Short mmCIF file of C-alpha atoms in Angstrom, two decimals:
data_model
loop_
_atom_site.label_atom_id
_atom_site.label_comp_id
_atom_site.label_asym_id
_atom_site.label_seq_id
_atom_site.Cartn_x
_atom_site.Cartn_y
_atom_site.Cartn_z
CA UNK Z 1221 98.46 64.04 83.31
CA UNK Z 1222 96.88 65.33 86.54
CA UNK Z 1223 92.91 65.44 87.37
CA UNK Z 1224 91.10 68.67 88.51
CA UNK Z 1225 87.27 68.55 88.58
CA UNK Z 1226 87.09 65.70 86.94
CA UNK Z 1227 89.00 67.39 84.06
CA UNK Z 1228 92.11 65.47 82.82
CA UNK Z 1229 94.78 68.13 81.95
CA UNK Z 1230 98.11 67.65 80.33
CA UNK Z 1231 100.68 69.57 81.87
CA UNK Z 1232 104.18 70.10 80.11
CA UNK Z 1233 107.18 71.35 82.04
CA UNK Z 1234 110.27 72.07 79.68
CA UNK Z 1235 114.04 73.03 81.21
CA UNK Z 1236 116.29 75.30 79.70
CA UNK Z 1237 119.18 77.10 80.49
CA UNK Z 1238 119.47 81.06 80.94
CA UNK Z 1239 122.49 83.28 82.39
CA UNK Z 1240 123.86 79.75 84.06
CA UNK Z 1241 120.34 79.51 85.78
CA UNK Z 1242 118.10 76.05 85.10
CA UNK Z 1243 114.76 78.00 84.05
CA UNK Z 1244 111.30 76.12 83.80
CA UNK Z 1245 108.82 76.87 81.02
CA UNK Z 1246 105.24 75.61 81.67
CA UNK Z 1247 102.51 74.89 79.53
CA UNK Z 1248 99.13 73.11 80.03
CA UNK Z 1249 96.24 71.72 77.67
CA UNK Z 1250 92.99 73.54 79.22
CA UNK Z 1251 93.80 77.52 79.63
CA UNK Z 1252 90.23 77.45 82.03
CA UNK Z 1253 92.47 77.24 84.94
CA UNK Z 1254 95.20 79.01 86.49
CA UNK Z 1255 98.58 78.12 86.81
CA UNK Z 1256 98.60 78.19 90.44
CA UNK Z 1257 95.44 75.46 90.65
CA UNK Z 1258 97.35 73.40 88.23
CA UNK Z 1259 100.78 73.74 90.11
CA UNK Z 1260 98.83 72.62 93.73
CA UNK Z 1261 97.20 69.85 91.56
CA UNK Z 1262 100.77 68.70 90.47
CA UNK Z 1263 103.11 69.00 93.42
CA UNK Z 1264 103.72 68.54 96.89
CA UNK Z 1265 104.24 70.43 100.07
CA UNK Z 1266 107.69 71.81 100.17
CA UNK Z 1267 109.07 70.86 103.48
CA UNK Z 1268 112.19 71.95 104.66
CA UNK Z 1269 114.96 69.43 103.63
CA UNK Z 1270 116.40 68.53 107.48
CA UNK Z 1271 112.85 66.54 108.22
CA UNK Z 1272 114.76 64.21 105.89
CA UNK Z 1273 111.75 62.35 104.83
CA UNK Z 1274 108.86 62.85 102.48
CA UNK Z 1275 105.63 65.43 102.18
CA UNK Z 1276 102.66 63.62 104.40
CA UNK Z 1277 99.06 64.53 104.52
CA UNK Z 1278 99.06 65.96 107.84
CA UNK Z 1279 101.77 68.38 106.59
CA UNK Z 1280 99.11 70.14 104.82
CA UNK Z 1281 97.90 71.44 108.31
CA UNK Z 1282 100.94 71.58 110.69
CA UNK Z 1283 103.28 72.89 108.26
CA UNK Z 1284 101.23 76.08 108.28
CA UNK Z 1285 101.10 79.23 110.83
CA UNK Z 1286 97.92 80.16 112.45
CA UNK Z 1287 97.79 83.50 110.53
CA UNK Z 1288 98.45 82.45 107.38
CA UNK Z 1289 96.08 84.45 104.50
CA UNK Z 1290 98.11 85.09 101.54
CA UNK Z 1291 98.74 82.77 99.24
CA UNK Z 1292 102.44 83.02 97.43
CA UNK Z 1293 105.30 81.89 100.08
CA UNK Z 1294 106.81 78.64 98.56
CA UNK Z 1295 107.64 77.63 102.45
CA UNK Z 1296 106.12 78.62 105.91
CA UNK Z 1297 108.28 80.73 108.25
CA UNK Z 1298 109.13 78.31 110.88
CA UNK Z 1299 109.59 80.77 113.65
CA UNK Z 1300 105.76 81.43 113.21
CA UNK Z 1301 104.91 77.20 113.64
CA UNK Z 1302 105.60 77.86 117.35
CA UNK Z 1303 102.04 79.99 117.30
CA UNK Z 1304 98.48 79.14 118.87
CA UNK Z 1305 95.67 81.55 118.86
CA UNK Z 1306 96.03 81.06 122.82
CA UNK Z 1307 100.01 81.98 122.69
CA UNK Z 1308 98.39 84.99 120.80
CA UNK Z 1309 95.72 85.94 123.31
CA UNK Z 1310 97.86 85.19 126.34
CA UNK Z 1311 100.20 87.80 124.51
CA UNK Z 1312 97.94 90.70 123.96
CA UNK Z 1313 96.61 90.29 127.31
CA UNK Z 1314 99.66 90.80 128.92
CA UNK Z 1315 99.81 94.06 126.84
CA UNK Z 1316 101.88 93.49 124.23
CA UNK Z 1317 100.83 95.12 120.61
CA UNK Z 1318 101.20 92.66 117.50
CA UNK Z 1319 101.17 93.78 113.72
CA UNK Z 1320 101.52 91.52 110.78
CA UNK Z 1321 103.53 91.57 107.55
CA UNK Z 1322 103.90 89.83 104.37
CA UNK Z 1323 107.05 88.48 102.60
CA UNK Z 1324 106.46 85.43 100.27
CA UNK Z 1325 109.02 82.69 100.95
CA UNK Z 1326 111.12 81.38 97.79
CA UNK Z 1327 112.59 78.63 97.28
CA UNK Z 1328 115.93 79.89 97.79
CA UNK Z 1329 115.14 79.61 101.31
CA UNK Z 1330 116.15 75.78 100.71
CA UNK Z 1331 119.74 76.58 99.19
CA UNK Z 1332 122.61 75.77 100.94
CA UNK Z 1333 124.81 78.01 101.36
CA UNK Z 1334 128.41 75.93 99.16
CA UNK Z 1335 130.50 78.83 99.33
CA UNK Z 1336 133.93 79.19 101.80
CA UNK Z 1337 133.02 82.61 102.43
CA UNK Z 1338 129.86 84.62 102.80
CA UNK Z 1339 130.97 86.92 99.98
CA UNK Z 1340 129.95 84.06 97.76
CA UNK Z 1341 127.05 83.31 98.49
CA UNK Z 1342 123.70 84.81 96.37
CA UNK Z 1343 121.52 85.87 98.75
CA UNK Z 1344 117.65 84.86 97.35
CA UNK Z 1345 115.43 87.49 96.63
CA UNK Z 1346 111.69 87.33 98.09
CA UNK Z 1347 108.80 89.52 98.13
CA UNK Z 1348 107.67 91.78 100.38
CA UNK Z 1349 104.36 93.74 101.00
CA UNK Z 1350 103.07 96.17 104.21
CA UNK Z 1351 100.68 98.48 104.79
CA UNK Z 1352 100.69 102.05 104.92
CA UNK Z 1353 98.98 101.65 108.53
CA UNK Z 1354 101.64 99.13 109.44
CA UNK Z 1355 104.38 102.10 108.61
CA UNK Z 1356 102.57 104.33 111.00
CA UNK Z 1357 102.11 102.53 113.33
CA UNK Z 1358 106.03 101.67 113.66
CA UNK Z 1359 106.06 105.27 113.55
CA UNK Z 1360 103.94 105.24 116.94
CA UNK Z 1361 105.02 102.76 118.63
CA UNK Z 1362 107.67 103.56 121.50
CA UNK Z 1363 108.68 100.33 122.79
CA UNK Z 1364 110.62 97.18 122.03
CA UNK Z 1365 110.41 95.70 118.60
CA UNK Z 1366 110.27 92.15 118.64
CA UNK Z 1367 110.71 90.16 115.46
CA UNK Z 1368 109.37 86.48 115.51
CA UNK Z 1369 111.83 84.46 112.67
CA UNK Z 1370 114.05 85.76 110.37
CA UNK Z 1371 111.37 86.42 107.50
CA UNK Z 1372 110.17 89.07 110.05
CA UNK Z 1373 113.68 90.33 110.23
CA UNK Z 1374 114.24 90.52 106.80
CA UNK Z 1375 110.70 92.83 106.15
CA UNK Z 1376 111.84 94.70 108.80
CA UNK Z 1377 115.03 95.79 108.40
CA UNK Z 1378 114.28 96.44 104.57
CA UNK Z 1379 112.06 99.01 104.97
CA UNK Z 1380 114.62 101.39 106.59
CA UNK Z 1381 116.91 100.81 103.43
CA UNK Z 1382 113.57 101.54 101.45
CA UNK Z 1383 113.24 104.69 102.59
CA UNK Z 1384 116.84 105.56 102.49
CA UNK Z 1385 116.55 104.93 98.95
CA UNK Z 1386 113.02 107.53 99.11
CA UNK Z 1387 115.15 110.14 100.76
CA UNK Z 1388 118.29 109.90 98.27
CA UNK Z 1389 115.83 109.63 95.00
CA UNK Z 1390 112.67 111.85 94.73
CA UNK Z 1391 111.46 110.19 91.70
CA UNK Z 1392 112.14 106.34 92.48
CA UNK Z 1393 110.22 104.16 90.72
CA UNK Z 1394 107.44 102.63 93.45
CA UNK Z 1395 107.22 99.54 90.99
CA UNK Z 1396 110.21 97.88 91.46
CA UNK Z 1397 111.53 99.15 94.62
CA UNK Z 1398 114.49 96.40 95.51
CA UNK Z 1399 117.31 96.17 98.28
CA UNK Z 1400 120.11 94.54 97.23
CA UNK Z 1401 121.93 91.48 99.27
CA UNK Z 1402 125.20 94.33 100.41
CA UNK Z 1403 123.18 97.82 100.30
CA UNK Z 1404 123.35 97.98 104.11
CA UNK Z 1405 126.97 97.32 104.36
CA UNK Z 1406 128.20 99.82 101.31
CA UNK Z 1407 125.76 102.49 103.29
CA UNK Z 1408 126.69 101.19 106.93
CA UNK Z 1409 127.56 105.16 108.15
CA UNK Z 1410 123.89 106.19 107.03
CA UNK Z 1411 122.82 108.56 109.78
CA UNK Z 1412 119.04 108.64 108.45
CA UNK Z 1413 116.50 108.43 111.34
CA UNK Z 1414 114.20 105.43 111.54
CA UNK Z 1415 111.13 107.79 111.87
CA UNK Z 1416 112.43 109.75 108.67
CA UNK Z 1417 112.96 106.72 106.63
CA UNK Z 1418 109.54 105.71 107.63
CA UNK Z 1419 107.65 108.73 106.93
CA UNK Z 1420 109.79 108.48 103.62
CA UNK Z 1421 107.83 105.46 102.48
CA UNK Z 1422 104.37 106.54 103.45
CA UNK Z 1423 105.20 110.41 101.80
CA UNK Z 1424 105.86 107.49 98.74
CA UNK Z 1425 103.04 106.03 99.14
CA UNK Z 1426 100.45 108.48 99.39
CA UNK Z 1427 102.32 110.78 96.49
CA UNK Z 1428 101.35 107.40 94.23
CA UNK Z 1429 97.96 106.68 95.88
CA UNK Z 1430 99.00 103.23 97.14
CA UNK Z 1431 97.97 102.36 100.86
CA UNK Z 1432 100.59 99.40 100.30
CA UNK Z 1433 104.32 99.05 99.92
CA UNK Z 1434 105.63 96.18 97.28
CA UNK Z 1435 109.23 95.40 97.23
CA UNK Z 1436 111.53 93.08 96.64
CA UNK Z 1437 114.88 92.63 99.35
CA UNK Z 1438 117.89 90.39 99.02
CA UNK Z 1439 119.05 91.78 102.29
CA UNK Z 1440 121.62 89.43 104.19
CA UNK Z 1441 122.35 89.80 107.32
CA UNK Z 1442 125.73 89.09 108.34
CA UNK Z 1443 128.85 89.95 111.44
CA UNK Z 1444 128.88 93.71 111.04
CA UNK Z 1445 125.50 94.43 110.51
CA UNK Z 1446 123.88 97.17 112.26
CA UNK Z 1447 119.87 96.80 112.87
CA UNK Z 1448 117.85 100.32 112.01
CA UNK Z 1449 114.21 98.58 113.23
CA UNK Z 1450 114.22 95.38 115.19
CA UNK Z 1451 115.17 95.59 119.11
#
């Protein structure tokens, strides 16, 4: 039983197996809310497992980046934690150019990785979302290309595989545009040109009327590979 508003709700969480994967089903008495206010009602902050101790209040601030809007990441990118609206002003003054993305954290970000060798090991999947003005303006931009944290990375170096996919397949389906965990190594001689696969995605974009890209990447990156976007 958890309390919302004043409202006593009964929440239900069943387990069941599906493909070898634990799956949970859950089901609540009063349908007026949504799952997510029940969920943040319910649980805890998700800290990363190394802190080796448990969720406090002050979490709820600290474990947080400065430019966090979106709500969906189960964990905060780390990298980002190291940010102050002062690191970003001393930043931009000094003439450097920053642009923001979006790729919801997933849990899998907490799995260990048990296997002997890499080949083993699932790669999670997350979800990733950027801007049509975002696209261009990588387009634009001439100089370095700094990522801050590996969920940057990942965002990154996805979209040049996105658009290798656009030029390869005129009619992909913008819906469920995915890279896989070992696209970039099966298509490690692609001679596509960053600017090309970019201009593939927005060409995408504005043949479907979206001004935002949605996709899903399992990218790893691993010895061998060879970055298409981040300096």
């Amino acid at each position: 039983t958890i309390q919302i508003d004043a409202c006593e709700i009964e929440l239900c969480a069943e387990q069941f197996d599906s493909e070898n994967k634990s799956l949970i089903r859950f089901s609540w008495s009063n349908p007026n809310f949504e799952f997510s206010r029940i969920i943040e009602a319910a649980g805890s902050l998700p800290i990363p497992p190394y802190l080796n101790r448990d969720t406090e209040q002050s979490d709820l601030e600290r474990y947080q980046t400065v430019y966090s809007k979106i709500k969906g990441s189960v964990a905060a990118p780390t990298a980002g934690l190291h940010f102050t609206e002062k690191v970003f002003n001393h930043l931009m003054d000094d003439g450097h150019e920053l642009a923001e993305l979006t790729l919801h954290v997933g849990a899998g970000t907490f799995q260990p990785v048990k296997s002997e060798t890499i080949s083993g090991h699932e790669m999670h999947s997350e979800h990733l979302y950027v801007s049509c003005d975002f696209l261009q303006k990588l387009i634009n931009h001439s100089g370095k290309k700094i990522a801050v944290g590996t969920t940057s990375v990942r965002t990154l170096e996805s979209l040049y595989w996105l658009g290798l996919q656009a030029s390869e397949n005129s009619e992909i389906d913008v819906e469920n545009l995915k890279v896989s965990q070992w696209e970039a190594y099966q298509n490690i001689e692609a001679d596509l040109s960053l600017k090309q696969a970019l201009e593939n995605l927005i060409e995408l974009l504005d043949k479907n009327q979206l001004d935002h890209l949605s996709a899903s990447t399992q990218i790893i990156i691993a010895p061998g590979y060879k970055f298409r976007i981040v300096d």
